[in-house]
XYZ file of C-alpha atoms in Angstrom:
374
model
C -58.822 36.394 8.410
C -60.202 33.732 10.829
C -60.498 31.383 7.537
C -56.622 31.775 7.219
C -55.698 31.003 10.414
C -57.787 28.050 10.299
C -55.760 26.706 7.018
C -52.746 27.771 8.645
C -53.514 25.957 11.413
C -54.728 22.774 9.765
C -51.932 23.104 7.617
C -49.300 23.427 10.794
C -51.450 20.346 12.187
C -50.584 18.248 8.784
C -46.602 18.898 9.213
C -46.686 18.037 12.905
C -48.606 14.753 12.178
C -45.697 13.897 9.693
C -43.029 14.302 11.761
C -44.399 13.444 15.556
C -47.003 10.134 14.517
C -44.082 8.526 12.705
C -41.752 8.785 16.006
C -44.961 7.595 18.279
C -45.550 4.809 16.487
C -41.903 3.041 16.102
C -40.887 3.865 19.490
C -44.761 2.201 20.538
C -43.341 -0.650 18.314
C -39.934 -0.746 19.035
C -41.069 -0.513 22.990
C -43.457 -4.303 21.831
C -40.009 -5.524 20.050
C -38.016 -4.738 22.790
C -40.496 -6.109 25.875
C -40.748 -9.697 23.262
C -36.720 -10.463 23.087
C -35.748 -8.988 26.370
C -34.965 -12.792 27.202
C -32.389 -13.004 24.791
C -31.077 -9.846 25.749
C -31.154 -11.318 29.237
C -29.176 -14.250 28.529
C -26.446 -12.515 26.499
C -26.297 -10.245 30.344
C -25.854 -13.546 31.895
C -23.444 -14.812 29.181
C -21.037 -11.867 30.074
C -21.697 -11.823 33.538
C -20.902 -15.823 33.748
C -18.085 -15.330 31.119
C -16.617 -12.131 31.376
C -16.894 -11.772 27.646
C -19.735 -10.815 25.266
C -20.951 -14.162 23.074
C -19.337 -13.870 19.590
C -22.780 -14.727 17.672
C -25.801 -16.911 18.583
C -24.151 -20.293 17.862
C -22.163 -19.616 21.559
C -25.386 -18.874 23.325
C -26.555 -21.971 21.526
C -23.938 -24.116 22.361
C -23.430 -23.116 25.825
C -26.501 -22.673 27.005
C -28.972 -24.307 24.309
C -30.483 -20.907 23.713
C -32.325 -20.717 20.096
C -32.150 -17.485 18.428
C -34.307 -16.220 15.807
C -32.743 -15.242 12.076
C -34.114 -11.731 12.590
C -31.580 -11.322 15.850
C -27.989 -10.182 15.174
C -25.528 -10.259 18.242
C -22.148 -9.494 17.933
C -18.902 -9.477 20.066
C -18.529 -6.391 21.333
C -21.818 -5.848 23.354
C -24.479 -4.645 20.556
C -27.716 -6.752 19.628
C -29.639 -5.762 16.214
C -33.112 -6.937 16.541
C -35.010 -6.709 12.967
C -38.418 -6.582 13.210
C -41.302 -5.116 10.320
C -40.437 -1.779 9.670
C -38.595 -1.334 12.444
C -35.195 -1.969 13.803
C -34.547 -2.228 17.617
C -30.928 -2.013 19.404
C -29.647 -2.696 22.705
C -25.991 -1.690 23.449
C -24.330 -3.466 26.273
C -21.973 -0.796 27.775
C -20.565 0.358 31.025
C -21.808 3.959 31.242
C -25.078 3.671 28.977
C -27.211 0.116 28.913
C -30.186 0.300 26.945
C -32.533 0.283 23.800
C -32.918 2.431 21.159
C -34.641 2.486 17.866
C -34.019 4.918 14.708
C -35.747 7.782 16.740
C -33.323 7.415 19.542
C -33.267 5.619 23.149
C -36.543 3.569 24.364
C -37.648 4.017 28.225
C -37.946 0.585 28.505
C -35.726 -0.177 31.498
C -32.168 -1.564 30.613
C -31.698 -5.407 31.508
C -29.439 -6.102 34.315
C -27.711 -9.778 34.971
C -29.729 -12.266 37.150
C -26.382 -14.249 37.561
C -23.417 -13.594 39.339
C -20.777 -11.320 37.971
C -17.295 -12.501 37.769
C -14.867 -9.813 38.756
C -10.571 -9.874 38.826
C -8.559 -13.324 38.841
C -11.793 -15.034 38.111
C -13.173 -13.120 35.250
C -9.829 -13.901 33.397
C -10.152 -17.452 34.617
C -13.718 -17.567 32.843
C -12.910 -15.990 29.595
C -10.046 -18.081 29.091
C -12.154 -20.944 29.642
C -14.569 -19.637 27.214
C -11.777 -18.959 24.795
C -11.022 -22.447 25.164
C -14.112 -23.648 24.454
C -14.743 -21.656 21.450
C -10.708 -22.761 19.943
C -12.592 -26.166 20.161
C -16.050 -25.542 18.670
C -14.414 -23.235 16.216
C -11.604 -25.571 15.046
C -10.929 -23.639 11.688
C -11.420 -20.232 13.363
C -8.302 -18.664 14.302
C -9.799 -15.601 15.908
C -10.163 -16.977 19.167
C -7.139 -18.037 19.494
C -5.840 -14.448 19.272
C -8.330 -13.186 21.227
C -7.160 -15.600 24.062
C -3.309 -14.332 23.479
C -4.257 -10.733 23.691
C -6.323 -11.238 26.825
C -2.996 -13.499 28.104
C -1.145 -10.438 27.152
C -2.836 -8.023 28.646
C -2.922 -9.519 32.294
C 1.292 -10.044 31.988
C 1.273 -14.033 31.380
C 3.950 -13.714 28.521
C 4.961 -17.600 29.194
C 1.215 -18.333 28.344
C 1.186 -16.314 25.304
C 4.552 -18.067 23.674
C 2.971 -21.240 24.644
C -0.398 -20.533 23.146
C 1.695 -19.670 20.092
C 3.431 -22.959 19.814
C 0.202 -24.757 19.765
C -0.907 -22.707 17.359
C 2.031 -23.042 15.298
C 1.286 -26.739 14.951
C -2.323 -26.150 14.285
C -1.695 -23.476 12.009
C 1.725 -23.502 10.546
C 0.866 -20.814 7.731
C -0.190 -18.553 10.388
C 1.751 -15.459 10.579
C 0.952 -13.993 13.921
C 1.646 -17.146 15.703
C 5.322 -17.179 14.597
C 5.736 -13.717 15.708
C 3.884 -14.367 18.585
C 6.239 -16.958 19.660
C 9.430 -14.613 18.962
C 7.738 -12.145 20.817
C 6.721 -13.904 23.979
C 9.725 -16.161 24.096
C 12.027 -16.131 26.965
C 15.965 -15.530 26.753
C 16.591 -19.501 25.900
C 13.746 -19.716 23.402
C 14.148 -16.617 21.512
C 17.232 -17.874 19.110
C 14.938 -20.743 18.031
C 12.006 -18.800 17.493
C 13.504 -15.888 16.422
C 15.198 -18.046 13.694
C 11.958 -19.651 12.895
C 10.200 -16.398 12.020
C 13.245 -15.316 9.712
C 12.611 -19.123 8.311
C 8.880 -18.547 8.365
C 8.946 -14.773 6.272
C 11.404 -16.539 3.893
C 9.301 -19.278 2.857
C 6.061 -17.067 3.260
C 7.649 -13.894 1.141
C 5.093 -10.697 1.336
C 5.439 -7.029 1.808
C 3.793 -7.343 4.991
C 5.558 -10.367 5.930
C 8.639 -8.853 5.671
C 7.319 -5.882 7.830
C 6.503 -7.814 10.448
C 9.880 -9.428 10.537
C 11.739 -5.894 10.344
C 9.172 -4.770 13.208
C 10.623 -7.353 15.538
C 14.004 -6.698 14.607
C 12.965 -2.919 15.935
C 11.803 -3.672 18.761
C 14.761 -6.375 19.796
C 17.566 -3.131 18.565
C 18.567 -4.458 15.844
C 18.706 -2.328 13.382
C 21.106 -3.945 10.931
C 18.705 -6.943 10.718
C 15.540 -4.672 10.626
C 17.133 -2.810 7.397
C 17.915 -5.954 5.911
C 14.458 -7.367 6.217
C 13.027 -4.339 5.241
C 15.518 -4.697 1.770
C 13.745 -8.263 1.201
C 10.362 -6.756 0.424
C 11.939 -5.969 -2.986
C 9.851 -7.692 -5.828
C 6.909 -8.407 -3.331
C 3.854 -6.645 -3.878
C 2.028 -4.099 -1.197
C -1.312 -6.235 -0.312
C -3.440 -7.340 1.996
C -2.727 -10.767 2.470
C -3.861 -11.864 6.399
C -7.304 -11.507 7.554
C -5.800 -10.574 10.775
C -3.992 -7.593 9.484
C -4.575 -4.469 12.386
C -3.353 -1.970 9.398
C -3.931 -1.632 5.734
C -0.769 -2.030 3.431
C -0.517 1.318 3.271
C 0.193 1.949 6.928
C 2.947 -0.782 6.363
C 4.268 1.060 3.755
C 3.852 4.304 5.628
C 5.787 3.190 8.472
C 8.321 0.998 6.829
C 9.318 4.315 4.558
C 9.205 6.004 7.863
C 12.136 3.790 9.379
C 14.412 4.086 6.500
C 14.272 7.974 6.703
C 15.012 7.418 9.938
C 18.213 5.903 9.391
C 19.325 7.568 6.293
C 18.637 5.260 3.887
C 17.877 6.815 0.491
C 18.453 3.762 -1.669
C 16.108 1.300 0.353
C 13.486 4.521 0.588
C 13.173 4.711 -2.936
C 12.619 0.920 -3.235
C 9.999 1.030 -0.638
C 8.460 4.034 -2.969
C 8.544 1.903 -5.885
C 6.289 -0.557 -4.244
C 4.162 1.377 -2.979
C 3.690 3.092 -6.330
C 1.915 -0.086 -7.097
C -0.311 -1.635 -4.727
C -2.617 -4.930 -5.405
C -5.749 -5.888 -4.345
C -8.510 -4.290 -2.480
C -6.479 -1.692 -1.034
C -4.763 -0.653 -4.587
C -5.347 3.114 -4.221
C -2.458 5.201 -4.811
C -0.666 7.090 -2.391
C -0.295 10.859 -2.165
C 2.840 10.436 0.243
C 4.682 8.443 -2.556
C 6.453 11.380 -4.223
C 7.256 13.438 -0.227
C 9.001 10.498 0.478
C 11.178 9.871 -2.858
C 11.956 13.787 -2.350
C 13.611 12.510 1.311
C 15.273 10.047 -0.532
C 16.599 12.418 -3.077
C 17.583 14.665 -1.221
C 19.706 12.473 1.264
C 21.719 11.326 -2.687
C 22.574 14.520 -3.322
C 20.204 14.670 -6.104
C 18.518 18.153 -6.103
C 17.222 18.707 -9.461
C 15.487 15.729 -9.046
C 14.519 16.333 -5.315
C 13.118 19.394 -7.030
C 10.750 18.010 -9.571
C 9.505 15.387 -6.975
C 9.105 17.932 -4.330
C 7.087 19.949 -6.893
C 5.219 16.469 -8.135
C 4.234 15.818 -3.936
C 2.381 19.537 -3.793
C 0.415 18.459 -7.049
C -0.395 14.929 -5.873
C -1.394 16.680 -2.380
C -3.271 18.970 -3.922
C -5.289 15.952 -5.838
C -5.934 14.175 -2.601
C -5.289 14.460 1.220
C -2.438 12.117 2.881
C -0.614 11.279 6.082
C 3.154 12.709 5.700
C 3.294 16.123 7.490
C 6.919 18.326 7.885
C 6.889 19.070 3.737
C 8.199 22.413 3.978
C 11.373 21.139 5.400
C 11.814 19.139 2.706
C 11.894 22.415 0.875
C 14.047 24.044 3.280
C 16.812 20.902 2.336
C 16.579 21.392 -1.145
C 17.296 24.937 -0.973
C 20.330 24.140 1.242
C 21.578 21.168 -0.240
C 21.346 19.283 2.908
C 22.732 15.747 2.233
C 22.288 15.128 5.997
C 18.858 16.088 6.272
C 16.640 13.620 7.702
C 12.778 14.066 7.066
C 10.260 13.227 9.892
C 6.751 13.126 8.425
C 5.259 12.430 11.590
C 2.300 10.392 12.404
C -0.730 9.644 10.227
C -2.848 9.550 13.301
C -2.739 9.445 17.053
C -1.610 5.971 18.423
C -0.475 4.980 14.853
C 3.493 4.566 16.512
C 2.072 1.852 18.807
C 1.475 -1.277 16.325
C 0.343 -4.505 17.791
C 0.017 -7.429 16.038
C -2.815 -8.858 18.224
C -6.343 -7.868 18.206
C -7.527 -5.417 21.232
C -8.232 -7.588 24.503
C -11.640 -7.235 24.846
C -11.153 -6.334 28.313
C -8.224 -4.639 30.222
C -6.784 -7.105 32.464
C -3.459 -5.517 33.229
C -4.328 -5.047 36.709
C -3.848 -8.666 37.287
C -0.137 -8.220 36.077
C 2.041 -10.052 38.830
């Protein structure tokens, strides 16, 4: 008896050493890693403390501040430092409720690193990051990133004359740049917007794209008018559903989603159904099909008085659900109009996601400076 217990015991030993000498020894190492590159992590504190902003990647901390960082360190732009060492992989996550280093067997004790600088606050933290968004538009000549990042940040502290003239300049820097067009529509004031307004119409025309076009109809939406909006939306006939911007904040199918949306909205079967037949085929890396396809040409047929056909696409939608998940919601109304023969029915599908009805075309600010509004 006192021979089992000894294996089982020896045995229980074995599985504990697995599982608890592992964990010892990375956070042991990860504690070494962390103790060797808290200067970095220190200046990147200072950087954001100085700046307002996090660095984008180690060139800024190099050109700002001359600061060399290893190949092994990875910093990125929204507050998170990778820190590759052998075997093990050490984190620090700038944030403003929990500061601090982990490894892959959670958070380190070693203390989080706190700025040795002064930390700009209000008018002068905007001040700062603008600055360093200026300096980065220069260093970064071909990047246009920063130049969006310095409109939403604009944006978000209420300096709309700043914005439309941050999208001039970047019209003549960028002319094939999409968002600075409809930047400048946006963001123009009552005497500007003909001529900018006209220019993005001009711009979309000689720049034809699904998404293009969407963009065009979206400001038309947001200005009221509708007649305009419809039309634009009629122009993405013959142009392909793709990802064609890097700076895209959906994929083409939210663009398709929402632009199929709008046209059930204001009873427009014949436009739907072209929408549809786009969609049907999408290009590129996003070329998946669409499960929502065949709910919305039911709408559509529904609305033309077709209901045989509304019938055979309703029943084609339950299959295609069936096959694989999607965003359009309400379908049993759709039903409900068929059996009816409701020519006046209009189908809301609702949203595919919380939030998903307030599109921006600029990137997130990275911090919320709508407080400084005037």
């Amino acid at each position: 008896m006192r021979w089992v217990l000894t294996q089982v015991t020896i045995f229980m030993l074995l599985v504990a050493g697995v599982f608890v000498v592992p964990g010892f020894y990375v956070r042991w190492r990860a504690t070494i890693i962390a103790q060797e590159y808290e200067p970095i992590v220190q200046a990147v504190a200072d950087f954001h403390a100085e700046t307002g902003i996090y660095p984008q990647d180690a060139n800024d901390l190099a050109e700002r501040d001359g600061i060399t960082i290893p190949e092994n360190v990875i910093i990125s732009s929204y507050g998170l430092i990778s820190i590759y060492g052998e075997a093990v992989h050490v984190s620090y996550w700038f944030s403003e409720t929990s500061d601090g280093w982990s490894c892959s067997f959670g958070r380190l004790s070693y203390p989080p690193v706190k700025p040795s600088r002064k930390v700009v606050t209000g008018e002068a933290r905007l001040l700062a990051a603008l600055a360093e968004y200026d300096r980065r538009i220069e260093f970064y000549r071909d990047d246009k990133q920063h130049r969006s990042a310095k409109m939403s940040l604009l944006r978000s502290a209420g300096r709309d004359a700043e914005v439309y003239e941050e999208c001039q300049r970047a019209k003549e820097m960028y002319p094939d740049w999409c968002l600075a067009h409809l930047g400048a529509a946006l963001y123009a004031t009552e005497e500007q917007r003909p001529g900018a307004e006209e220019d993005l119409k001009q711009w979309c025309d000689e720049h034809p794209a699904f998404i293009h076009y969407w963009y065009l109809a979206w400001y038309y939406r947001e200005s009221d008018q509708i007649p305009n909006a419809l039309d634009a939306l009629a122009k993405t006939k013959g142009c392909p559903l793709e990802h064609i911007d890097n700076d895209e904040t959906w994929v083409p199918s939210a663009f398709a989603f929402d632009a199929a949306t709008f046209a059930c909205s204001q009873s427009q079967p014949e436009l739907l159904l072209s929408l549809c037949e786009t969609w049907s085929n999408p290009q590129g890396t996003y070329s998946h099909a669409s499960s929502d396809i065949p709910v919305f040409r039911t709408a559509a047929l529904i609305q033309l008085g077709q209901f045989e056909e509304a019938k055979a696409e309703y029943r084609t939608a339950f299959e295609e659900r069936g096959k694989r998940s999607g965003w359009a919601k309400n379908m049993d109304a759709l039903g409900q109009a068929i059996s009816k023969q409701d020519r006046t029915f209009i189908y809301d599908p609702g949203l595919p996601y919380e939030g998903f009805g307030e599109f921006s075309p600029f990137p997130r600010p990275e911090f919320d400076a709508s407080d400084l509004r005037k």
